[in-house]
């Protein structure tokens, strides 16, 4: 049965590539990149096992933990999980739950990230075999395999758990939940980075490694070392811990899987039927909004409503809010910042990053709509108008977050005089980023699968998505460089001028971007519709 | 003409729909009806050829052409996280109607299509037939000169079907033109003034209903034109 699932997955993958050379190219590029990093990590881990160097010997615990955390966080903040095998598709088939779970797990294990992880961590097993003979090697291999299963299961369980939470009715308390969870998970990373950065003595690092080795994150990767050292009790303990966590995760995943399968009739559910509102249809449509009663106003209001009602869009907004708020906190308080403050230029550089990040959410705006975009095509909406309304609606929601990031930064740094620069730079970066992402949304849109999980994407698009977004995330900051240079190196005058200049620059860039991308959109409407229509 | 990869979905269709006609587009599954209609309204770019709507080229002068057409595509999602009233209002605004006109038409349409109670439910929670009806309402809202409907009678209940037939008949009587694809031959026979039959991407027959049908029923004519198979009784004997 598991074999059937594996075949099914491979076949869906292959069919997805048929006749789409660009997608294949992206996939190959991603594969090569993954192989490169996987091989690099393989060598590191191999060296860690065989070199006998004190510092290197800590690599399994730290490296393994980082890997596991990456599996946990990456799908949430960035990549999404590959739902080529969408659980809802199996709802009607008489497959026992355990079999289904195993099959889906096998399906999930087939993929580039899993292969790269396996390649990297197998260095541990090989190293253990070299150092401690076949028995140690076997233990190392078991640890590596269990670690991989743990990572994959964790990313599945957490994303589908989150998906369930994000579907619930009230947006606000939900955001709080997500914030709390992410905050909690960022804490340890921050702690680890900070302690590393402060170059505490070897003892400290070792004691942390010891703790990490007994968390489910690090445990499966350290067993090889234990086996080499002949500490079989520790081996048994760590493997048991890992296995127990795997069972727990599997159980959690199966519960959320069930709800993913039954509830597939209508995803979202959104805010449901609101309280009966009196008034004419247009009054009901606009509610208290003062948007003009035109096509532009209608699109503006609809976009605003969609950013709040669509779980995927909501997830991307929340992600930005979390990252945006935590970046300044992490950089300016906590042990990393120490007593000396971040240099202003570096701080401004991070603000460029924040501004760019704010604009990225719009990069696949048409993908969120899917085939519903046909309504816009049929109505013959001019591209410029369309993009202007969309950018406006998005900014309406994102700019307040951006402003609070700025406010937080200024408060944390405690220099009100820096406000113009700290505000002007991210505004400029947001404007240029918006221009790039508007173009990206017209040229590089991709369809999202019609599933419940807001973090789900199709295989292959993960790579495409990140490559394209990477291009936009480089182009945006580069375009915003003049304002950054002015604010960072222009002395007090430049710093004061940064606000008006940054504002004008950002506005101008966004305006130009909307114009040029709008013209492109006019020429590409049917093609764009085809790109964002999910293939079923 | 439209080619998907190597498959020629629609091959040299030349179809003139007389203004004021009630035009039925028939054909077996996969004949290319949806593809043809999509190319005619600007949803799918043809590889070759043009589409004219009341003299305006859909691909050269889309704004003018699209303003005259109301479209109900098949298999396309709606902006389904709006409720029924919001969706209709949205479409009205997109088409540039004045707010008071929208208010009046939306209320009336929801009433006639028996969707008034569902006006506050998100469209995503609608049944298949309700989705069809609200999509039809979206196409009708701006009182277009031409209606292009892809399978409007699929999944709707008999009462609503009768209502839709009624609306469309009145619309044609008032000078509008309707072209729709359908598999429900009884409805086509009852409503249409003109019929075209497609198969494998080509128009096989086109003309007024009587020309196409001749002495037979429409169903017999259809089967003969597309060349259907007759059961021998030996297949599926295990069933
Ligand atoms: N996006 C697409 N990619 C590839 N092939 C397609 C695509 N859309 C349609 N086709 C092919 O084009 C042909 C015509 O499809 P079309 O949807 O126009 O048929 P139809 O007459 O509407 O059928 P039905 O009665 O089932 O709705 C089919 O063979 C179909 O496989
Ligand atoms: Mg069709």
PDB file of C-alpha atoms in Angstrom, chain A residues 190-414:
ATOM      1  CA  UNK A 190      17.558  33.484  19.717  1.00  0.00           C
ATOM      2  CA  UNK A 191      19.031  32.084  22.867  1.00  0.00           C
ATOM      3  CA  UNK A 192      21.308  29.739  20.974  1.00  0.00           C
ATOM      4  CA  UNK A 193      22.456  32.423  18.570  1.00  0.00           C
ATOM      5  CA  UNK A 194      23.053  34.856  21.355  1.00  0.00           C
ATOM      6  CA  UNK A 195      25.049  32.497  23.462  1.00  0.00           C
ATOM      7  CA  UNK A 196      27.102  31.596  20.431  1.00  0.00           C
ATOM      8  CA  UNK A 197      27.624  35.199  19.486  1.00  0.00           C
ATOM      9  CA  UNK A 198      28.882  36.129  22.884  1.00  0.00           C
ATOM     10  CA  UNK A 199      31.520  33.457  22.542  1.00  0.00           C
ATOM     11  CA  UNK A 200      30.905  32.025  25.910  1.00  0.00           C
ATOM     12  CA  UNK A 201      33.400  29.396  26.848  1.00  0.00           C
ATOM     13  CA  UNK A 202      33.444  25.883  25.535  1.00  0.00           C
ATOM     14  CA  UNK A 203      31.809  24.681  28.766  1.00  0.00           C
ATOM     15  CA  UNK A 204      28.724  26.669  28.152  1.00  0.00           C
ATOM     16  CA  UNK A 205      28.382  25.456  24.560  1.00  0.00           C
ATOM     17  CA  UNK A 206      28.900  21.911  25.712  1.00  0.00           C
ATOM     18  CA  UNK A 207      26.289  22.151  28.400  1.00  0.00           C
ATOM     19  CA  UNK A 208      23.801  23.523  25.897  1.00  0.00           C
ATOM     20  CA  UNK A 209      24.682  20.719  23.502  1.00  0.00           C
ATOM     21  CA  UNK A 210      24.046  18.241  26.279  1.00  0.00           C
ATOM     22  CA  UNK A 211      20.589  19.671  26.800  1.00  0.00           C
ATOM     23  CA  UNK A 212      19.883  19.746  23.066  1.00  0.00           C
ATOM     24  CA  UNK A 213      20.942  16.132  22.825  1.00  0.00           C
ATOM     25  CA  UNK A 214      18.105  15.223  25.117  1.00  0.00           C
ATOM     26  CA  UNK A 215      15.451  17.181  23.247  1.00  0.00           C
ATOM     27  CA  UNK A 216      13.657  15.373  20.438  1.00  0.00           C
ATOM     28  CA  UNK A 217      15.273  17.863  18.038  1.00  0.00           C
ATOM     29  CA  UNK A 218      18.838  16.832  18.728  1.00  0.00           C
ATOM     30  CA  UNK A 219      18.486  13.327  20.154  1.00  0.00           C
ATOM     31  CA  UNK A 220      18.363  11.253  16.964  1.00  0.00           C
ATOM     32  CA  UNK A 221      21.548  12.854  15.691  1.00  0.00           C
ATOM     33  CA  UNK A 222      23.668  12.297  18.761  1.00  0.00           C
ATOM     34  CA  UNK A 223      23.122   8.554  19.141  1.00  0.00           C
ATOM     35  CA  UNK A 224      25.967   7.845  16.736  1.00  0.00           C
ATOM     36  CA  UNK A 225      28.393   9.603  19.061  1.00  0.00           C
ATOM     37  CA  UNK A 226      27.033   7.695  22.040  1.00  0.00           C
ATOM     38  CA  UNK A 227      27.473   4.419  20.228  1.00  0.00           C
ATOM     39  CA  UNK A 228      31.052   5.290  19.336  1.00  0.00           C
ATOM     40  CA  UNK A 229      31.656   6.131  22.989  1.00  0.00           C
ATOM     41  CA  UNK A 230      30.017   2.874  24.016  1.00  0.00           C
ATOM     42  CA  UNK A 231      27.313   4.572  26.058  1.00  0.00           C
ATOM     43  CA  UNK A 232      24.491   2.195  25.141  1.00  0.00           C
ATOM     44  CA  UNK A 233      22.152   3.372  27.869  1.00  0.00           C
ATOM     45  CA  UNK A 234      22.143   6.844  26.357  1.00  0.00           C
ATOM     46  CA  UNK A 235      21.561   5.350  22.915  1.00  0.00           C
ATOM     47  CA  UNK A 236      18.516   3.466  24.153  1.00  0.00           C
ATOM     48  CA  UNK A 237      17.186   6.487  26.021  1.00  0.00           C
ATOM     49  CA  UNK A 238      17.522   8.883  23.091  1.00  0.00           C
ATOM     50  CA  UNK A 239      16.054   6.459  20.586  1.00  0.00           C
ATOM     51  CA  UNK A 240      13.129   5.780  22.898  1.00  0.00           C
ATOM     52  CA  UNK A 241      12.576   9.513  23.309  1.00  0.00           C
ATOM     53  CA  UNK A 242      12.598  10.033  19.550  1.00  0.00           C
ATOM     54  CA  UNK A 243      10.258   7.137  18.926  1.00  0.00           C
ATOM     55  CA  UNK A 244       7.857   8.365  21.575  1.00  0.00           C
ATOM     56  CA  UNK A 245       7.751  11.821  20.038  1.00  0.00           C
ATOM     57  CA  UNK A 246       7.202  10.302  16.615  1.00  0.00           C
ATOM     58  CA  UNK A 247       4.224   8.355  17.904  1.00  0.00           C
ATOM     59  CA  UNK A 248       2.811  11.461  19.544  1.00  0.00           C
ATOM     60  CA  UNK A 249       3.229  13.531  16.394  1.00  0.00           C
ATOM     61  CA  UNK A 250       1.650  10.818  14.297  1.00  0.00           C
ATOM     62  CA  UNK A 251      -1.312  10.760  16.614  1.00  0.00           C
ATOM     63  CA  UNK A 252      -1.660  14.532  16.469  1.00  0.00           C
ATOM     64  CA  UNK A 253      -1.367  14.507  12.706  1.00  0.00           C
ATOM     65  CA  UNK A 254      -3.999  11.811  12.374  1.00  0.00           C
ATOM     66  CA  UNK A 255      -6.509  13.835  14.382  1.00  0.00           C
ATOM     67  CA  UNK A 256      -6.038  16.941  12.284  1.00  0.00           C
ATOM     68  CA  UNK A 257      -5.980  14.792   9.165  1.00  0.00           C
ATOM     69  CA  UNK A 258      -9.419  13.555   9.961  1.00  0.00           C
ATOM     70  CA  UNK A 259     -10.810  17.046  10.110  1.00  0.00           C
ATOM     71  CA  UNK A 260      -8.964  17.945   6.931  1.00  0.00           C
ATOM     72  CA  UNK A 261     -10.716  15.078   5.201  1.00  0.00           C
ATOM     73  CA  UNK A 262     -14.232  15.624   6.406  1.00  0.00           C
ATOM     74  CA  UNK A 263     -14.333  19.355   6.147  1.00  0.00           C
ATOM     75  CA  UNK A 264     -13.285  19.505   2.543  1.00  0.00           C
ATOM     76  CA  UNK A 265     -16.672  20.551   1.220  1.00  0.00           C
ATOM     77  CA  UNK A 266     -15.958  24.210   1.693  1.00  0.00           C
ATOM     78  CA  UNK A 267     -12.662  25.536   2.907  1.00  0.00           C
ATOM     79  CA  UNK A 268     -12.362  28.641   4.962  1.00  0.00           C
ATOM     80  CA  UNK A 269     -15.845  29.057   6.212  1.00  0.00           C
ATOM     81  CA  UNK A 270     -14.539  32.556   6.772  1.00  0.00           C
ATOM     82  CA  UNK A 271     -16.588  34.743   8.981  1.00  0.00           C
ATOM     83  CA  UNK A 272     -19.761  32.947   7.970  1.00  0.00           C
ATOM     84  CA  UNK A 273     -23.066  34.630   8.036  1.00  0.00           C
ATOM     85  CA  UNK A 274     -22.704  37.909   9.756  1.00  0.00           C
ATOM     86  CA  UNK A 275     -25.438  39.383  11.852  1.00  0.00           C
ATOM     87  CA  UNK A 276     -28.330  40.477   9.709  1.00  0.00           C
ATOM     88  CA  UNK A 277     -27.459  43.916   8.441  1.00  0.00           C
ATOM     89  CA  UNK A 278     -30.198  46.094   7.201  1.00  0.00           C
ATOM     90  CA  UNK A 279     -29.844  48.365   4.232  1.00  0.00           C
ATOM     91  CA  UNK A 280     -29.552  48.240   0.497  1.00  0.00           C
ATOM     92  CA  UNK A 281     -27.087  45.858  -1.172  1.00  0.00           C
ATOM     93  CA  UNK A 282     -24.533  48.582  -1.873  1.00  0.00           C
ATOM     94  CA  UNK A 283     -24.768  49.870   1.670  1.00  0.00           C
ATOM     95  CA  UNK A 284     -24.230  46.332   2.887  1.00  0.00           C
ATOM     96  CA  UNK A 285     -21.326  45.826   0.555  1.00  0.00           C
ATOM     97  CA  UNK A 286     -19.454  48.920   1.627  1.00  0.00           C
ATOM     98  CA  UNK A 287     -20.537  48.885   5.264  1.00  0.00           C
ATOM     99  CA  UNK A 288     -18.845  51.816   6.910  1.00  0.00           C
ATOM    100  CA  UNK A 289     -16.136  52.121   4.272  1.00  0.00           C
ATOM    101  CA  UNK A 290     -15.880  55.451   2.528  1.00  0.00           C
ATOM    102  CA  UNK A 291     -14.392  53.980  -0.642  1.00  0.00           C
ATOM    103  CA  UNK A 292     -15.837  55.469  -3.825  1.00  0.00           C
ATOM    104  CA  UNK A 293     -18.895  53.689  -5.198  1.00  0.00           C
ATOM    105  CA  UNK A 294     -17.056  52.642  -8.362  1.00  0.00           C
ATOM    106  CA  UNK A 295     -15.264  49.633  -9.769  1.00  0.00           C
ATOM    107  CA  UNK A 296     -12.123  50.834  -8.018  1.00  0.00           C
ATOM    108  CA  UNK A 297     -13.875  51.121  -4.674  1.00  0.00           C
ATOM    109  CA  UNK A 298     -15.486  47.732  -5.157  1.00  0.00           C
ATOM    110  CA  UNK A 299     -12.156  46.048  -5.811  1.00  0.00           C
ATOM    111  CA  UNK A 300     -10.615  47.835  -2.868  1.00  0.00           C
ATOM    112  CA  UNK A 301     -13.308  46.636  -0.497  1.00  0.00           C
ATOM    113  CA  UNK A 302     -13.312  43.127  -1.892  1.00  0.00           C
ATOM    114  CA  UNK A 303      -9.540  42.842  -1.575  1.00  0.00           C
ATOM    115  CA  UNK A 304      -9.632  44.086   2.002  1.00  0.00           C
ATOM    116  CA  UNK A 305     -12.285  41.554   2.837  1.00  0.00           C
ATOM    117  CA  UNK A 306     -10.332  38.806   1.120  1.00  0.00           C
ATOM    118  CA  UNK A 307      -7.143  39.538   2.993  1.00  0.00           C
ATOM    119  CA  UNK A 308      -9.079  38.945   6.178  1.00  0.00           C
ATOM    120  CA  UNK A 309     -11.379  36.111   5.090  1.00  0.00           C
ATOM    121  CA  UNK A 310      -9.049  33.930   3.043  1.00  0.00           C
ATOM    122  CA  UNK A 311      -6.972  31.706   5.294  1.00  0.00           C
ATOM    123  CA  UNK A 312      -3.998  31.777   2.946  1.00  0.00           C
ATOM    124  CA  UNK A 313      -3.873  35.518   2.716  1.00  0.00           C
ATOM    125  CA  UNK A 314      -4.373  35.801   6.430  1.00  0.00           C
ATOM    126  CA  UNK A 315      -1.497  33.416   7.003  1.00  0.00           C
ATOM    127  CA  UNK A 316       0.815  35.573   4.909  1.00  0.00           C
ATOM    128  CA  UNK A 317      -0.205  38.734   6.771  1.00  0.00           C
ATOM    129  CA  UNK A 318       0.315  37.086  10.130  1.00  0.00           C
ATOM    130  CA  UNK A 319       3.684  35.778   9.057  1.00  0.00           C
ATOM    131  CA  UNK A 320       4.832  39.252   8.170  1.00  0.00           C
ATOM    132  CA  UNK A 321       3.508  40.647  11.428  1.00  0.00           C
ATOM    133  CA  UNK A 322       5.383  38.040  13.443  1.00  0.00           C
ATOM    134  CA  UNK A 323       8.669  38.348  11.614  1.00  0.00           C
ATOM    135  CA  UNK A 324       8.408  42.112  11.420  1.00  0.00           C
ATOM    136  CA  UNK A 325       7.798  42.512  15.129  1.00  0.00           C
ATOM    137  CA  UNK A 326      10.393  40.032  16.251  1.00  0.00           C
ATOM    138  CA  UNK A 327      13.226  41.236  14.086  1.00  0.00           C
ATOM    139  CA  UNK A 328      13.752  44.540  15.906  1.00  0.00           C
ATOM    140  CA  UNK A 329      13.178  42.917  19.266  1.00  0.00           C
ATOM    141  CA  UNK A 330      15.723  40.219  18.593  1.00  0.00           C
ATOM    142  CA  UNK A 331      18.277  42.671  17.300  1.00  0.00           C
ATOM    143  CA  UNK A 332      17.898  45.313  19.954  1.00  0.00           C
ATOM    144  CA  UNK A 333      17.196  43.538  23.195  1.00  0.00           C
ATOM    145  CA  UNK A 334      18.408  40.278  24.550  1.00  0.00           C
ATOM    146  CA  UNK A 335      21.985  39.257  25.035  1.00  0.00           C
ATOM    147  CA  UNK A 336      22.925  39.598  21.360  1.00  0.00           C
ATOM    148  CA  UNK A 337      22.575  43.329  21.470  1.00  0.00           C
ATOM    149  CA  UNK A 338      24.577  43.395  24.660  1.00  0.00           C
ATOM    150  CA  UNK A 339      25.357  46.840  25.944  1.00  0.00           C
ATOM    151  CA  UNK A 340      26.500  48.239  22.638  1.00  0.00           C
ATOM    152  CA  UNK A 341      23.717  49.138  20.302  1.00  0.00           C
ATOM    153  CA  UNK A 342      23.470  48.015  16.716  1.00  0.00           C
ATOM    154  CA  UNK A 343      25.272  50.550  14.501  1.00  0.00           C
ATOM    155  CA  UNK A 344      22.766  52.827  12.795  1.00  0.00           C
ATOM    156  CA  UNK A 345      23.747  51.698   9.303  1.00  0.00           C
ATOM    157  CA  UNK A 346      23.137  48.058  10.183  1.00  0.00           C
ATOM    158  CA  UNK A 347      19.845  48.958  11.797  1.00  0.00           C
ATOM    159  CA  UNK A 348      18.797  50.789   8.647  1.00  0.00           C
ATOM    160  CA  UNK A 349      19.805  47.776   6.589  1.00  0.00           C
ATOM    161  CA  UNK A 350      17.414  45.623   8.592  1.00  0.00           C
ATOM    162  CA  UNK A 351      14.745  48.255   8.017  1.00  0.00           C
ATOM    163  CA  UNK A 352      15.285  47.831   4.269  1.00  0.00           C
ATOM    164  CA  UNK A 353      14.690  44.148   4.886  1.00  0.00           C
ATOM    165  CA  UNK A 354      11.505  44.804   6.820  1.00  0.00           C
ATOM    166  CA  UNK A 355      10.152  47.087   4.099  1.00  0.00           C
ATOM    167  CA  UNK A 356      10.908  44.522   1.430  1.00  0.00           C
ATOM    168  CA  UNK A 357       9.384  41.719   3.451  1.00  0.00           C
ATOM    169  CA  UNK A 358       6.236  43.773   3.842  1.00  0.00           C
ATOM    170  CA  UNK A 359       5.787  43.943   0.089  1.00  0.00           C
ATOM    171  CA  UNK A 360       6.353  40.252  -0.621  1.00  0.00           C
ATOM    172  CA  UNK A 361       2.846  39.224   0.446  1.00  0.00           C
ATOM    173  CA  UNK A 362       1.426  40.630  -2.753  1.00  0.00           C
ATOM    174  CA  UNK A 363       3.774  38.681  -5.007  1.00  0.00           C
ATOM    175  CA  UNK A 364       1.261  35.942  -5.785  1.00  0.00           C
ATOM    176  CA  UNK A 365      -1.908  37.923  -5.282  1.00  0.00           C
ATOM    177  CA  UNK A 366      -3.595  36.478  -8.353  1.00  0.00           C
ATOM    178  CA  UNK A 367      -2.719  32.963  -7.272  1.00  0.00           C
ATOM    179  CA  UNK A 368      -4.858  33.469  -4.186  1.00  0.00           C
ATOM    180  CA  UNK A 369      -7.855  34.274  -6.397  1.00  0.00           C
ATOM    181  CA  UNK A 370      -7.403  31.249  -8.613  1.00  0.00           C
ATOM    182  CA  UNK A 371      -9.944  30.887 -11.386  1.00  0.00           C
ATOM    183  CA  UNK A 372     -12.160  33.492  -9.722  1.00  0.00           C
ATOM    184  CA  UNK A 373      -9.928  35.978 -11.493  1.00  0.00           C
ATOM    185  CA  UNK A 374     -12.012  35.140 -14.592  1.00  0.00           C
ATOM    186  CA  UNK A 375     -14.603  37.622 -13.337  1.00  0.00           C
ATOM    187  CA  UNK A 376     -12.099  40.455 -13.713  1.00  0.00           C
ATOM    188  CA  UNK A 377     -11.106  39.303 -17.183  1.00  0.00           C
ATOM    189  CA  UNK A 378     -14.681  39.016 -18.349  1.00  0.00           C
ATOM    190  CA  UNK A 379     -15.499  42.469 -17.037  1.00  0.00           C
ATOM    191  CA  UNK A 380     -12.496  43.882 -18.885  1.00  0.00           C
ATOM    192  CA  UNK A 381     -11.037  45.724 -15.913  1.00  0.00           C
ATOM    193  CA  UNK A 382      -8.044  47.859 -16.952  1.00  0.00           C
ATOM    194  CA  UNK A 383      -4.832  46.464 -15.513  1.00  0.00           C
ATOM    195  CA  UNK A 384      -3.689  49.731 -13.949  1.00  0.00           C
ATOM    196  CA  UNK A 385      -6.947  50.166 -12.074  1.00  0.00           C
ATOM    197  CA  UNK A 386      -6.867  46.577 -10.899  1.00  0.00           C
ATOM    198  CA  UNK A 387      -3.333  46.787  -9.564  1.00  0.00           C
ATOM    199  CA  UNK A 388      -3.873  50.180  -7.982  1.00  0.00           C
ATOM    200  CA  UNK A 389      -6.863  48.874  -6.033  1.00  0.00           C
ATOM    201  CA  UNK A 390      -5.029  45.743  -4.968  1.00  0.00           C
ATOM    202  CA  UNK A 391      -1.878  47.542  -3.890  1.00  0.00           C
ATOM    203  CA  UNK A 392      -3.966  50.077  -1.996  1.00  0.00           C
ATOM    204  CA  UNK A 393      -5.949  47.426  -0.131  1.00  0.00           C
ATOM    205  CA  UNK A 394      -2.822  45.502   0.772  1.00  0.00           C
ATOM    206  CA  UNK A 395      -0.988  48.601   1.933  1.00  0.00           C
ATOM    207  CA  UNK A 396      -3.954  49.596   4.025  1.00  0.00           C
ATOM    208  CA  UNK A 397      -3.420  46.445   6.071  1.00  0.00           C
ATOM    209  CA  UNK A 398       0.351  46.135   5.972  1.00  0.00           C
ATOM    210  CA  UNK A 399       1.458  49.706   6.514  1.00  0.00           C
ATOM    211  CA  UNK A 400       0.100  49.870  10.069  1.00  0.00           C
ATOM    212  CA  UNK A 401       2.182  46.803  10.889  1.00  0.00           C
ATOM    213  CA  UNK A 402       5.197  48.389   9.229  1.00  0.00           C
ATOM    214  CA  UNK A 403       4.661  51.562  11.222  1.00  0.00           C
ATOM    215  CA  UNK A 404       4.469  49.651  14.472  1.00  0.00           C
ATOM    216  CA  UNK A 405       7.719  47.901  13.630  1.00  0.00           C
ATOM    217  CA  UNK A 406       9.280  51.323  13.147  1.00  0.00           C
ATOM    218  CA  UNK A 407       7.790  52.628  16.367  1.00  0.00           C
ATOM    219  CA  UNK A 408       9.003  49.598  18.260  1.00  0.00           C
ATOM    220  CA  UNK A 409      12.487  49.977  16.857  1.00  0.00           C
ATOM    221  CA  UNK A 410      12.702  53.634  17.795  1.00  0.00           C
ATOM    222  CA  UNK A 411      11.441  52.939  21.295  1.00  0.00           C
ATOM    223  CA  UNK A 412      13.877  50.081  21.771  1.00  0.00           C
ATOM    224  CA  UNK A 413      16.805  52.117  20.550  1.00  0.00           C
ATOM    225  CA  UNK A 414      15.737  55.117  22.557  1.00  0.00           C
TER     226      UNK A 414
END
